Amino acid sequence: REAVEAEAQPGDASGVQGGDLALQPYRGTQRDVSWLQFTGSVQLRLPLQGERWEGVSEHDFEVRVRENELSVRCLTHDSGDELDNLSGTLKKEVDPKACWFALERDVEDPSGKQRVLVIDLAKKAAGKAWTGDKIFTETLFKRKSFAWQANQTLINQENDGWLTLKPGRRSDVQDPFTVSRGWLCAELEQGQTHDLVQFRIVLDQKKLNEALEKVPFYSVFGADCSQRFFKLFIRGDESSPILLGELGGRVVPSLTLLELTTFTREVPGHRIAGTMETLPCLDVTLAKSQESLGQWEELLHADEDVLNQPQGSLEEFEEQVMRAKRDPSPDREDWTPDDWADEQKEKADAAFKDGCYRDAIVYYTRALRHTPLNEKLLSNRSAAYIKICRYQLALEDADKALQIQPRWSKAYFRKGQALRGLRRFEDAITAFRDGQALD
């Protein structure tokens, strides 16, 4: 799982990121919430549909979890009873400190605007399946403690054990290094059926045993998958992926399966014919989407030189590939810095309008590289920082804009918003008044 913060590349979020080994039952639905079960976690996914969710960001949600309960609410939008589907008593216990949540794009939405709220619940008993088709326990009453004597302070146990999760996926940099790709992975086999793509990574038994002495089996491998791109890696060594490339067709990311297993085959070249060996392997199964059923000419286009270079997230790789495919505009040869900045600003404005504030920040930053003294770009980036609650960065941009254009009321307004977010209320009032005096 990855959470790129500083200079994240904009683009569609993967359908499945960092998924570990699947466990049966693998998928289901309860209360309009779909769920996926892995060896180490259960992942809840709620599509946010309708106008009420326009402009919402991860920081607008409060997700609290304790060992046997989950609570989700939106602090800025009227969610009706939609988020109630994500709140309740859990069937099994979880580890709150290892849970996370994120707001991602729905890769199956053609418009690219629909969001999915993803909550990953780390199992307290990893490796044990949550059986049945329900994640939440349905109860008629919710028990609460109350004061049973007049002079007794009201007992409130609802806050006991609760942990408020920070938005964003858990970063893979937290995973310990266990083994390198070159030592663990011995062979690659691949094949396909009418509706499936399959990869088999044959593993070295000795190196696998050494890795399993450091981490549990379900924490050795991870995979990121979008509709057109796939990445398979060893946790703790994500920058050196086992597989990375563009698929020969489209797949359904949420149906990606990883299975650590064994297989038996005849020992090639053995002096005694029929001698068999049993080897460990990682089997990866991708489900072809409806429009890509049938035989693919190539399963995965992977460049050996790319695999041998340090790699970032799948989104960054996908952006690089798509950028390389785009033909450069012949008109750009005579472009001025303002022209280059305007191109990035258009993308930033569109991303901001769609509620993709982090993408907008990336584009505004690129525009500022061409025109660093553009006060409007600084003001716009300040507004985007405010949307994701990065108030100190928003204040710095507002101050820079005022240095360039001291009598611009909008820059004072941005400064006031940032100061208010930093809870410097007297300074915020002063900034708002200074801006108002210039109108």
CSV table of C-alpha atoms in Angstrom, one decimal:
chain,number,residue,atom,x,y,z
A,1,ARG,CA,0.0,0.0,0.0
A,2,GLU,CA,1.4,3.4,-0.8
A,3,ALA,CA,0.7,7.0,0.2
A,4,VAL,CA,2.7,9.4,-1.9
A,5,GLU,CA,2.4,12.9,-0.4
A,6,ALA,CA,5.0,15.4,-1.7
A,7,GLU,CA,5.0,15.3,-5.5
A,8,ALA,CA,2.4,12.6,-6.2
A,9,GLN,CA,1.7,12.1,-9.9
A,10,PRO,CA,-2.0,12.8,-10.7
A,11,GLY,CA,-4.0,10.0,-12.3
A,12,ASP,CA,-6.5,7.3,-11.7
A,13,ALA,CA,-5.9,5.5,-8.4
A,14,SER,CA,-5.5,1.8,-8.7
A,15,GLY,CA,-8.4,-0.5,-8.0
A,16,VAL,CA,-6.3,-2.7,-5.8
A,17,GLN,CA,-3.1,-1.4,-4.1
A,18,GLY,CA,-0.7,-3.4,-2.0
A,19,GLY,CA,-3.2,-6.2,-1.7
A,20,ASP,CA,-1.8,-9.2,0.2
A,21,LEU,CA,-3.0,-12.9,-0.2
A,22,ALA,CA,-6.7,-13.4,-0.6
A,23,LEU,CA,-8.7,-15.5,1.8
A,24,GLN,CA,-12.0,-17.2,1.4
A,25,PRO,CA,-14.7,-15.9,1.4
A,26,TYR,CA,-12.9,-13.4,-0.7
A,27,ARG,CA,-15.7,-10.9,-1.4
A,28,GLY,CA,-19.2,-10.0,-0.4
A,29,THR,CA,-21.7,-7.2,0.2
A,30,GLN,CA,-23.4,-6.0,3.4
A,31,ARG,CA,-25.5,-2.8,3.9
A,32,ASP,CA,-24.6,-1.6,0.3
A,33,VAL,CA,-20.9,-1.9,1.3
A,34,SER,CA,-18.7,-4.3,-0.7
A,35,TRP,CA,-15.8,-6.0,1.1
A,36,LEU,CA,-12.7,-7.9,0.2
A,37,GLN,CA,-11.0,-10.3,2.5
A,38,PHE,CA,-7.2,-10.8,2.7
A,39,THR,CA,-5.1,-12.9,5.0
A,40,GLY,CA,-4.2,-9.9,7.1
A,41,SER,CA,-7.1,-7.6,6.7
A,42,VAL,CA,-10.7,-7.0,5.5
A,43,GLN,CA,-11.2,-4.0,3.1
A,44,LEU,CA,-14.5,-2.1,3.0
A,45,ARG,CA,-15.4,-0.1,-0.1
A,46,LEU,CA,-18.3,2.3,-0.3
A,47,PRO,CA,-19.0,4.3,-3.5
A,48,LEU,CA,-19.8,7.9,-2.9
A,49,GLN,CA,-22.5,8.7,-5.5
A,50,GLY,CA,-24.4,11.8,-6.2
A,51,GLU,CA,-24.0,15.6,-6.0
A,52,ARG,CA,-23.8,15.6,-2.2
A,53,TRP,CA,-20.2,14.3,-2.4
A,54,GLU,CA,-18.9,16.8,-4.9
A,55,GLY,CA,-15.6,18.4,-3.7
A,56,VAL,CA,-15.2,16.0,-0.7
A,57,SER,CA,-11.7,15.0,0.3
A,58,GLU,CA,-10.1,12.5,2.7
A,59,HIS,CA,-9.7,15.1,5.3
A,60,ASP,CA,-13.5,15.7,5.5
A,61,PHE,CA,-14.0,12.2,7.0
A,62,GLU,CA,-13.6,11.1,10.6
A,63,VAL,CA,-13.0,7.4,10.8
A,64,ARG,CA,-12.7,5.9,14.3
A,65,VAL,CA,-12.0,2.3,15.1
A,66,ARG,CA,-11.5,0.1,18.2
A,67,GLU,CA,-11.1,-3.6,18.5
A,68,ASN,CA,-14.7,-4.5,17.8
A,69,GLU,CA,-16.3,-1.4,16.4
A,70,LEU,CA,-16.1,1.1,13.5
A,71,SER,CA,-17.5,4.6,13.3
A,72,VAL,CA,-17.5,6.8,10.2
A,73,ARG,CA,-18.9,10.3,9.6
A,74,CYS,CA,-18.3,13.2,7.3
A,75,LEU,CA,-17.5,16.5,8.9
A,76,THR,CA,-18.3,18.8,6.0
A,77,HIS,CA,-21.0,17.2,3.9
A,78,ASP,CA,-24.6,16.0,4.7
A,79,SER,CA,-24.2,12.3,4.2
A,80,GLY,CA,-27.7,11.4,5.2
A,81,ASP,CA,-27.7,7.8,6.5
A,82,GLU,CA,-25.2,6.6,3.8
A,83,LEU,CA,-22.2,6.4,6.1
A,84,ASP,CA,-24.2,4.5,8.7
A,85,ASN,CA,-23.6,1.5,6.5
A,86,LEU,CA,-19.9,1.7,7.6
A,87,SER,CA,-20.6,2.1,11.3
A,88,GLY,CA,-21.3,-0.7,13.7
A,89,THR,CA,-20.1,-3.6,15.7
A,90,LEU,CA,-17.6,-5.8,13.9
A,91,LYS,CA,-17.9,-9.6,13.8
A,92,LYS,CA,-14.2,-10.1,14.7
A,93,GLU,CA,-11.6,-8.0,16.5
A,94,VAL,CA,-9.2,-5.8,14.6
A,95,ASP,CA,-5.9,-4.0,15.3
A,96,PRO,CA,-6.8,-0.3,15.3
A,97,LYS,CA,-3.2,0.9,15.0
A,98,ALA,CA,-2.7,-1.0,11.7
A,99,CYS,CA,-6.0,0.1,10.1
A,100,TRP,CA,-6.2,2.9,7.5
A,101,PHE,CA,-8.6,4.6,5.2
A,102,ALA,CA,-8.4,6.5,1.9
A,103,LEU,CA,-10.6,8.2,-0.7
A,104,GLU,CA,-9.9,6.9,-4.1
A,105,ARG,CA,-11.2,7.2,-7.6
A,106,ASP,CA,-13.5,4.5,-8.9
A,107,VAL,CA,-11.6,3.0,-11.8
A,108,GLU,CA,-14.8,1.5,-13.1
A,109,ASP,CA,-16.5,4.9,-13.4
A,110,PRO,CA,-16.1,6.1,-17.1
A,111,SER,CA,-16.2,9.8,-16.0
A,112,GLY,CA,-13.4,9.3,-13.5
A,113,LYS,CA,-15.2,11.6,-11.1
A,114,GLN,CA,-16.8,9.1,-8.7
A,115,ARG,CA,-15.0,8.3,-5.5
A,116,VAL,CA,-14.8,5.2,-3.3
A,117,LEU,CA,-14.3,5.4,0.4
A,118,VAL,CA,-11.9,2.5,1.3
A,119,ILE,CA,-11.4,1.4,4.9
A,120,ASP,CA,-8.8,-1.3,5.5
A,121,LEU,CA,-9.3,-3.2,8.8
A,122,ALA,CA,-6.3,-5.1,10.0
A,123,LYS,CA,-7.2,-8.4,11.6
A,124,LYS,CA,-6.2,-8.9,15.2
A,125,ALA,CA,-5.9,-12.6,14.3
A,126,ALA,CA,-4.2,-12.5,11.0
A,127,GLY,CA,-4.5,-15.6,8.9
A,128,LYS,CA,-7.9,-16.6,10.3
A,129,ALA,CA,-10.9,-16.2,7.9
A,130,TRP,CA,-14.0,-14.1,8.8
A,131,THR,CA,-16.5,-16.7,7.7
A,132,GLY,CA,-20.0,-16.0,6.4
A,133,ASP,CA,-21.2,-13.1,4.4
A,134,LYS,CA,-21.3,-10.4,7.1
A,135,ILE,CA,-18.7,-8.1,8.4
A,136,PHE,CA,-20.9,-6.3,10.9
A,137,THR,CA,-22.9,-7.9,13.7
A,138,GLU,CA,-26.6,-6.9,13.4
A,139,THR,CA,-27.9,-5.9,16.9
A,140,LEU,CA,-31.3,-4.5,17.9
A,141,PHE,CA,-30.0,-2.3,20.7
A,142,LYS,CA,-26.7,-0.5,21.2
A,143,ARG,CA,-25.7,-0.8,24.9
A,144,LYS,CA,-24.4,2.3,26.7
A,145,SER,CA,-23.2,2.8,30.3
A,146,PHE,CA,-25.2,5.3,32.4
A,147,ALA,CA,-25.0,6.8,35.9
A,148,TRP,CA,-26.9,4.7,38.4
A,149,GLN,CA,-26.5,7.1,41.3
A,150,ALA,CA,-27.5,10.8,41.4
A,151,ASN,CA,-24.0,11.8,42.6
A,152,GLN,CA,-22.1,9.6,40.2
A,153,THR,CA,-20.3,11.1,37.2
A,154,LEU,CA,-21.8,9.8,33.9
A,155,ILE,CA,-19.7,6.9,32.7
A,156,ASN,CA,-18.8,7.2,29.1
A,157,GLN,CA,-17.1,4.2,27.8
A,158,GLU,CA,-17.6,5.0,24.1
A,159,ASN,CA,-14.3,6.7,23.9
A,160,ASP,CA,-12.4,3.9,25.5
A,161,GLY,CA,-10.1,2.2,23.0
A,162,TRP,CA,-11.1,4.4,20.1
A,163,LEU,CA,-8.4,5.4,17.6
A,164,THR,CA,-9.1,8.2,15.0
A,165,LEU,CA,-7.4,7.1,11.8
A,166,LYS,CA,-5.3,9.6,9.7
A,167,PRO,CA,-6.3,9.7,6.1
A,168,GLY,CA,-4.2,8.0,3.5
A,169,ARG,CA,-2.9,4.5,2.8
A,170,ARG,CA,-0.3,2.9,4.9
A,171,SER,CA,3.1,3.5,3.3
A,172,ASP,CA,5.2,0.5,2.1
A,173,VAL,CA,8.3,2.3,3.5
A,174,GLN,CA,7.2,0.9,6.8
A,175,ASP,CA,7.7,-2.6,5.7
A,176,PRO,CA,11.0,-4.3,6.7
A,177,PHE,CA,13.3,-5.5,4.0
A,178,THR,CA,13.2,-9.3,3.9
A,179,VAL,CA,14.7,-10.6,0.7
A,180,SER,CA,15.6,-9.3,-2.8
A,181,ARG,CA,13.9,-10.2,-6.0
A,182,GLY,CA,17.0,-11.8,-7.5
A,183,TRP,CA,17.4,-14.2,-4.6
A,184,LEU,CA,13.8,-15.2,-4.1
A,185,CYS,CA,12.4,-15.4,-7.6
A,186,ALA,CA,13.7,-18.3,-9.7
A,187,GLU,CA,11.4,-18.6,-12.7
A,188,LEU,CA,8.4,-16.9,-14.3
A,189,GLU,CA,5.5,-18.8,-16.0
A,190,GLN,CA,2.5,-17.2,-17.6
A,191,GLY,CA,-0.7,-18.2,-19.4
A,192,GLN,CA,-4.2,-17.2,-20.1
A,193,THR,CA,-7.8,-18.5,-20.6
A,194,HIS,CA,-10.7,-16.8,-22.2
A,195,ASP,CA,-11.4,-14.8,-19.1
A,196,LEU,CA,-8.2,-15.0,-16.9
A,197,VAL,CA,-4.5,-13.9,-17.0
A,198,GLN,CA,-2.2,-16.0,-14.8
A,199,PHE,CA,1.4,-15.5,-13.7
A,200,ARG,CA,3.3,-18.0,-11.6
A,201,ILE,CA,6.5,-17.0,-9.9
A,202,VAL,CA,8.6,-20.0,-8.9
A,203,LEU,CA,10.4,-19.3,-5.6
A,204,ASP,CA,13.6,-20.5,-4.0
A,205,GLN,CA,12.7,-22.6,-1.0
A,206,LYS,CA,15.7,-21.6,1.1
A,207,LYS,CA,15.3,-17.9,0.6
A,208,LEU,CA,11.5,-18.1,1.2
A,209,ASN,CA,12.2,-19.8,4.5
A,210,GLU,CA,14.6,-17.0,5.5
A,211,ALA,CA,12.0,-14.4,4.6
A,212,LEU,CA,9.3,-16.2,6.6
A,213,GLU,CA,11.5,-16.1,9.7
A,214,LYS,CA,11.3,-12.2,9.5
A,215,VAL,CA,7.6,-11.7,8.5
A,216,PRO,CA,4.4,-13.8,8.2
A,217,PHE,CA,3.7,-15.4,4.9
A,218,TYR,CA,1.0,-12.9,3.9
A,219,SER,CA,3.4,-10.0,4.3
A,220,VAL,CA,6.0,-11.1,1.9
A,221,PHE,CA,4.3,-10.0,-1.4
A,222,GLY,CA,2.2,-7.1,-2.5
A,223,ALA,CA,0.5,-6.1,-5.7
A,224,ASP,CA,-0.9,-2.9,-7.3
A,225,CYS,CA,-3.4,-3.2,-10.1
A,226,SER,CA,-5.3,-0.8,-12.3
A,227,GLN,CA,-7.4,-1.6,-15.3
A,228,ARG,CA,-4.4,-1.5,-17.7
A,229,PHE,CA,-1.3,-1.7,-15.5
A,230,PHE,CA,0.1,-4.2,-13.0
A,231,LYS,CA,2.9,-4.2,-10.4
A,232,LEU,CA,4.0,-7.2,-8.3
A,233,PHE,CA,6.7,-6.6,-5.6
A,234,ILE,CA,8.3,-7.9,-2.4
A,235,ARG,CA,7.2,-5.8,0.5
A,236,GLY,CA,10.1,-3.7,1.8
A,237,ASP,CA,11.6,-3.7,-1.6
A,238,GLU,CA,8.9,-2.1,-3.7
A,239,SER,CA,11.3,0.0,-5.8
A,240,SER,CA,12.6,-3.3,-7.4
A,241,PRO,CA,9.3,-4.9,-8.6
A,242,ILE,CA,9.0,-8.5,-9.7
A,243,LEU,CA,6.6,-7.6,-12.5
A,244,LEU,CA,5.8,-4.1,-13.8
A,245,GLY,CA,4.2,-3.2,-17.1
A,246,GLU,CA,1.1,-2.5,-19.2
A,247,LEU,CA,-1.4,-5.3,-19.6
A,248,GLY,CA,-2.4,-6.5,-23.0
A,249,GLY,CA,-6.1,-5.6,-22.2
A,250,ARG,CA,-8.3,-4.4,-19.4
A,251,VAL,CA,-8.8,-6.3,-16.1
A,252,VAL,CA,-11.1,-5.9,-13.1
A,253,PRO,CA,-8.7,-4.7,-10.4
A,254,SER,CA,-10.9,-5.8,-7.5
A,255,LEU,CA,-10.8,-9.5,-8.6
A,256,THR,CA,-7.0,-9.7,-8.4
A,257,LEU,CA,-5.9,-12.8,-6.5
A,258,LEU,CA,-2.5,-13.7,-5.0
A,259,GLU,CA,-1.9,-17.2,-3.7
A,260,LEU,CA,1.3,-18.5,-2.0
A,261,THR,CA,1.2,-22.3,-2.7
A,262,THR,CA,3.3,-25.2,-4.1
A,263,PHE,CA,3.3,-27.2,-7.3
A,264,THR,CA,4.8,-30.5,-8.4
A,265,ARG,CA,6.7,-31.1,-11.6
A,266,GLU,CA,9.2,-33.5,-13.2
A,267,VAL,CA,12.8,-32.5,-12.5
A,268,PRO,CA,14.1,-31.3,-15.9
A,269,GLY,CA,17.3,-33.1,-17.1
A,270,HIS,CA,17.4,-35.5,-14.2
A,271,ARG,CA,19.2,-38.8,-14.9
A,272,ILE,CA,16.2,-40.8,-13.6
A,273,ALA,CA,13.2,-40.1,-15.7
A,274,GLY,CA,10.1,-39.4,-13.8
A,275,THR,CA,11.8,-37.9,-10.8
A,276,MET,CA,9.4,-35.3,-9.3
A,277,GLU,CA,10.0,-32.1,-7.2
A,278,THR,CA,7.7,-29.9,-5.3
A,279,LEU,CA,8.4,-26.2,-5.3
A,280,PRO,CA,6.9,-23.1,-3.7
A,281,CYS,CA,5.3,-20.5,-5.9
A,282,LEU,CA,3.3,-17.4,-6.0
A,283,ASP,CA,0.3,-17.6,-8.3
A,284,VAL,CA,-1.3,-14.4,-9.5
A,285,THR,CA,-4.7,-14.3,-11.2
A,286,LEU,CA,-6.1,-11.3,-13.0
A,287,ALA,CA,-9.7,-11.3,-14.3
A,288,LYS,CA,-10.2,-9.9,-17.8
A,289,SER,CA,-12.9,-7.2,-18.0
A,290,GLN,CA,-15.9,-7.8,-20.3
A,291,GLU,CA,-14.5,-5.8,-23.2
A,292,SER,CA,-11.2,-7.7,-23.1
A,293,LEU,CA,-12.4,-11.3,-23.0
A,294,GLY,CA,-10.6,-13.7,-25.3
A,295,GLN,CA,-7.0,-14.2,-26.3
A,296,TRP,CA,-4.5,-11.4,-25.8
A,297,GLU,CA,-1.5,-11.1,-28.1
A,298,GLU,CA,0.7,-10.1,-25.1
A,299,LEU,CA,-0.1,-10.6,-21.5
A,300,LEU,CA,2.2,-7.9,-20.0
A,301,HIS,CA,4.5,-5.6,-21.8
A,302,ALA,CA,7.5,-5.3,-19.4
A,303,ASP,CA,10.8,-3.6,-20.2
A,304,GLU,CA,13.8,-5.3,-18.7
A,305,ASP,CA,15.6,-2.0,-18.4
A,306,VAL,CA,12.7,-0.5,-16.5
A,307,LEU,CA,12.6,-3.4,-14.1
A,308,ASN,CA,16.3,-2.9,-13.3
A,309,GLN,CA,15.8,0.8,-12.4
A,310,PRO,CA,14.4,2.0,-9.1
A,311,GLN,CA,10.6,2.4,-9.5
A,312,GLY,CA,8.0,4.4,-7.6
A,313,SER,CA,4.3,3.8,-7.4
A,314,LEU,CA,2.2,2.2,-10.1
A,315,GLU,CA,0.5,5.6,-10.7
A,316,GLU,CA,3.8,7.2,-11.4
A,317,PHE,CA,4.8,4.5,-13.8
A,318,GLU,CA,1.4,4.7,-15.6
A,319,GLU,CA,1.8,8.4,-15.9
A,320,GLN,CA,5.3,8.0,-17.4
A,321,VAL,CA,4.0,5.5,-20.0
A,322,MET,CA,1.0,7.6,-21.0
A,323,ARG,CA,3.2,10.7,-21.2
A,324,ALA,CA,5.6,8.9,-23.6
A,325,LYS,CA,2.7,7.9,-25.8
A,326,ARG,CA,1.5,11.4,-26.3
A,327,ASP,CA,2.9,13.1,-29.3
A,328,PRO,CA,4.6,16.4,-28.5
A,329,SER,CA,2.8,19.4,-29.8
A,330,PRO,CA,4.7,21.1,-32.7
A,331,ASP,CA,3.5,24.5,-31.4
A,332,ARG,CA,5.4,24.1,-28.2
A,333,GLU,CA,8.8,24.9,-29.9
A,334,ASP,CA,8.2,28.6,-29.6
A,335,TRP,CA,6.4,28.5,-26.2
A,336,THR,CA,7.3,31.1,-23.6
A,337,PRO,CA,7.4,30.3,-19.8
A,338,ASP,CA,3.9,31.8,-19.6
A,339,ASP,CA,2.6,29.4,-22.2
A,340,TRP,CA,4.0,26.4,-20.3
A,341,ALA,CA,2.6,27.7,-17.1
A,342,ASP,CA,-0.9,28.3,-18.6
A,343,GLU,CA,-1.0,24.7,-19.8
A,344,GLN,CA,-0.3,23.4,-16.3
A,345,LYS,CA,-2.8,25.9,-14.8
A,346,GLU,CA,-5.6,24.6,-17.0
A,347,LYS,CA,-5.0,21.1,-15.7
A,348,ALA,CA,-4.8,22.4,-12.1
A,349,ASP,CA,-8.0,24.4,-12.4
A,350,ALA,CA,-9.9,21.4,-13.9
A,351,ALA,CA,-8.5,19.1,-11.1
A,352,PHE,CA,-9.6,21.6,-8.4
A,353,LYS,CA,-13.1,21.9,-9.9
A,354,ASP,CA,-13.4,18.1,-9.8
A,355,GLY,CA,-12.3,18.0,-6.1
A,356,CYS,CA,-8.9,16.4,-6.9
A,357,TYR,CA,-7.1,18.9,-4.7
A,358,ARG,CA,-3.8,17.0,-4.4
A,359,ASP,CA,-3.6,16.7,-8.2
A,360,ALA,CA,-4.3,20.4,-8.5
A,361,ILE,CA,-1.4,21.1,-6.1
A,362,VAL,CA,0.9,19.1,-8.4
A,363,TYR,CA,-0.1,21.0,-11.5
A,364,TYR,CA,0.1,24.4,-9.8
A,365,THR,CA,3.6,23.5,-8.5
A,366,ARG,CA,4.6,22.6,-12.1
A,367,ALA,CA,3.2,25.9,-13.4
A,368,LEU,CA,5.1,27.8,-10.7
A,369,ARG,CA,8.4,26.3,-11.9
A,370,HIS,CA,7.9,28.2,-15.1
A,371,THR,CA,6.6,31.4,-13.6
A,372,PRO,CA,7.6,31.5,-9.9
A,373,LEU,CA,6.4,35.1,-9.4
A,374,ASN,CA,2.8,34.5,-10.5
A,375,GLU,CA,0.7,35.6,-7.5
A,376,LYS,CA,-2.5,34.0,-9.0
A,377,LEU,CA,-0.8,30.6,-9.1
A,378,LEU,CA,0.4,31.0,-5.5
A,379,SER,CA,-3.1,32.0,-4.4
A,380,ASN,CA,-4.7,29.1,-6.2
A,381,ARG,CA,-2.3,26.6,-4.7
A,382,SER,CA,-2.9,28.2,-1.3
A,383,ALA,CA,-6.6,27.5,-1.8
A,384,ALA,CA,-5.9,23.8,-2.7
A,385,TYR,CA,-3.7,23.4,0.4
A,386,ILE,CA,-6.5,24.8,2.5
A,387,LYS,CA,-8.9,22.1,1.0
A,388,ILE,CA,-6.6,19.4,2.3
A,389,CYS,CA,-6.0,21.1,5.7
A,390,ARG,CA,-2.3,21.9,5.0
A,391,TYR,CA,-2.7,25.3,6.5
A,392,GLN,CA,1.0,26.2,7.0
A,393,LEU,CA,1.8,25.6,3.4
A,394,ALA,CA,-1.3,27.6,2.4
A,395,LEU,CA,-0.1,30.5,4.6
A,396,GLU,CA,3.4,30.5,3.0
A,397,ASP,CA,1.8,30.7,-0.5
A,398,ALA,CA,-0.5,33.5,0.6
A,399,ASP,CA,2.5,35.5,2.1
A,400,LYS,CA,4.5,35.0,-1.2
A,401,ALA,CA,1.5,36.3,-3.2
A,402,LEU,CA,1.3,39.4,-1.0
A,403,GLN,CA,5.0,40.0,-1.4
A,404,ILE,CA,4.5,40.1,-5.2
A,405,GLN,CA,1.1,42.0,-5.1
A,406,PRO,CA,0.8,43.7,-1.7
A,407,ARG,CA,-2.6,45.3,-2.5
A,408,TRP,CA,-4.5,42.2,-3.7
A,409,SER,CA,-7.5,41.6,-1.5
A,410,LYS,CA,-7.8,37.9,-2.5
A,411,ALA,CA,-4.3,37.1,-1.2
A,412,TYR,CA,-5.3,38.6,2.2
A,413,PHE,CA,-8.4,36.4,2.1
A,414,ARG,CA,-6.3,33.3,1.5
A,415,LYS,CA,-4.0,34.4,4.3
A,416,GLY,CA,-7.0,34.8,6.6
A,417,GLN,CA,-8.3,31.3,5.8
A,418,ALA,CA,-4.9,29.7,6.4
A,419,LEU,CA,-4.5,31.5,9.8
A,420,ARG,CA,-8.0,30.5,10.8
A,421,GLY,CA,-7.1,26.9,10.0
A,422,LEU,CA,-4.0,27.3,12.2
A,423,ARG,CA,-6.3,28.6,15.0
A,424,ARG,CA,-4.5,32.0,15.0
A,425,PHE,CA,-7.9,33.7,15.1
A,426,GLU,CA,-6.7,37.3,15.9
A,427,ASP,CA,-4.2,37.2,13.1
A,428,ALA,CA,-6.9,35.8,10.8
A,429,ILE,CA,-9.3,38.7,11.7
A,430,THR,CA,-6.6,41.2,10.9
A,431,ALA,CA,-5.9,39.6,7.5
A,432,PHE,CA,-9.6,39.6,6.6
A,433,ARG,CA,-9.9,43.2,7.6
A,434,ASP,CA,-6.8,44.2,5.6
A,435,GLY,CA,-8.3,42.5,2.5
A,436,GLN,CA,-11.7,44.1,3.0
A,437,ALA,CA,-10.2,47.5,3.2
A,438,LEU,CA,-8.7,47.0,-0.3
A,439,ASP,CA,-12.1,46.0,-1.9
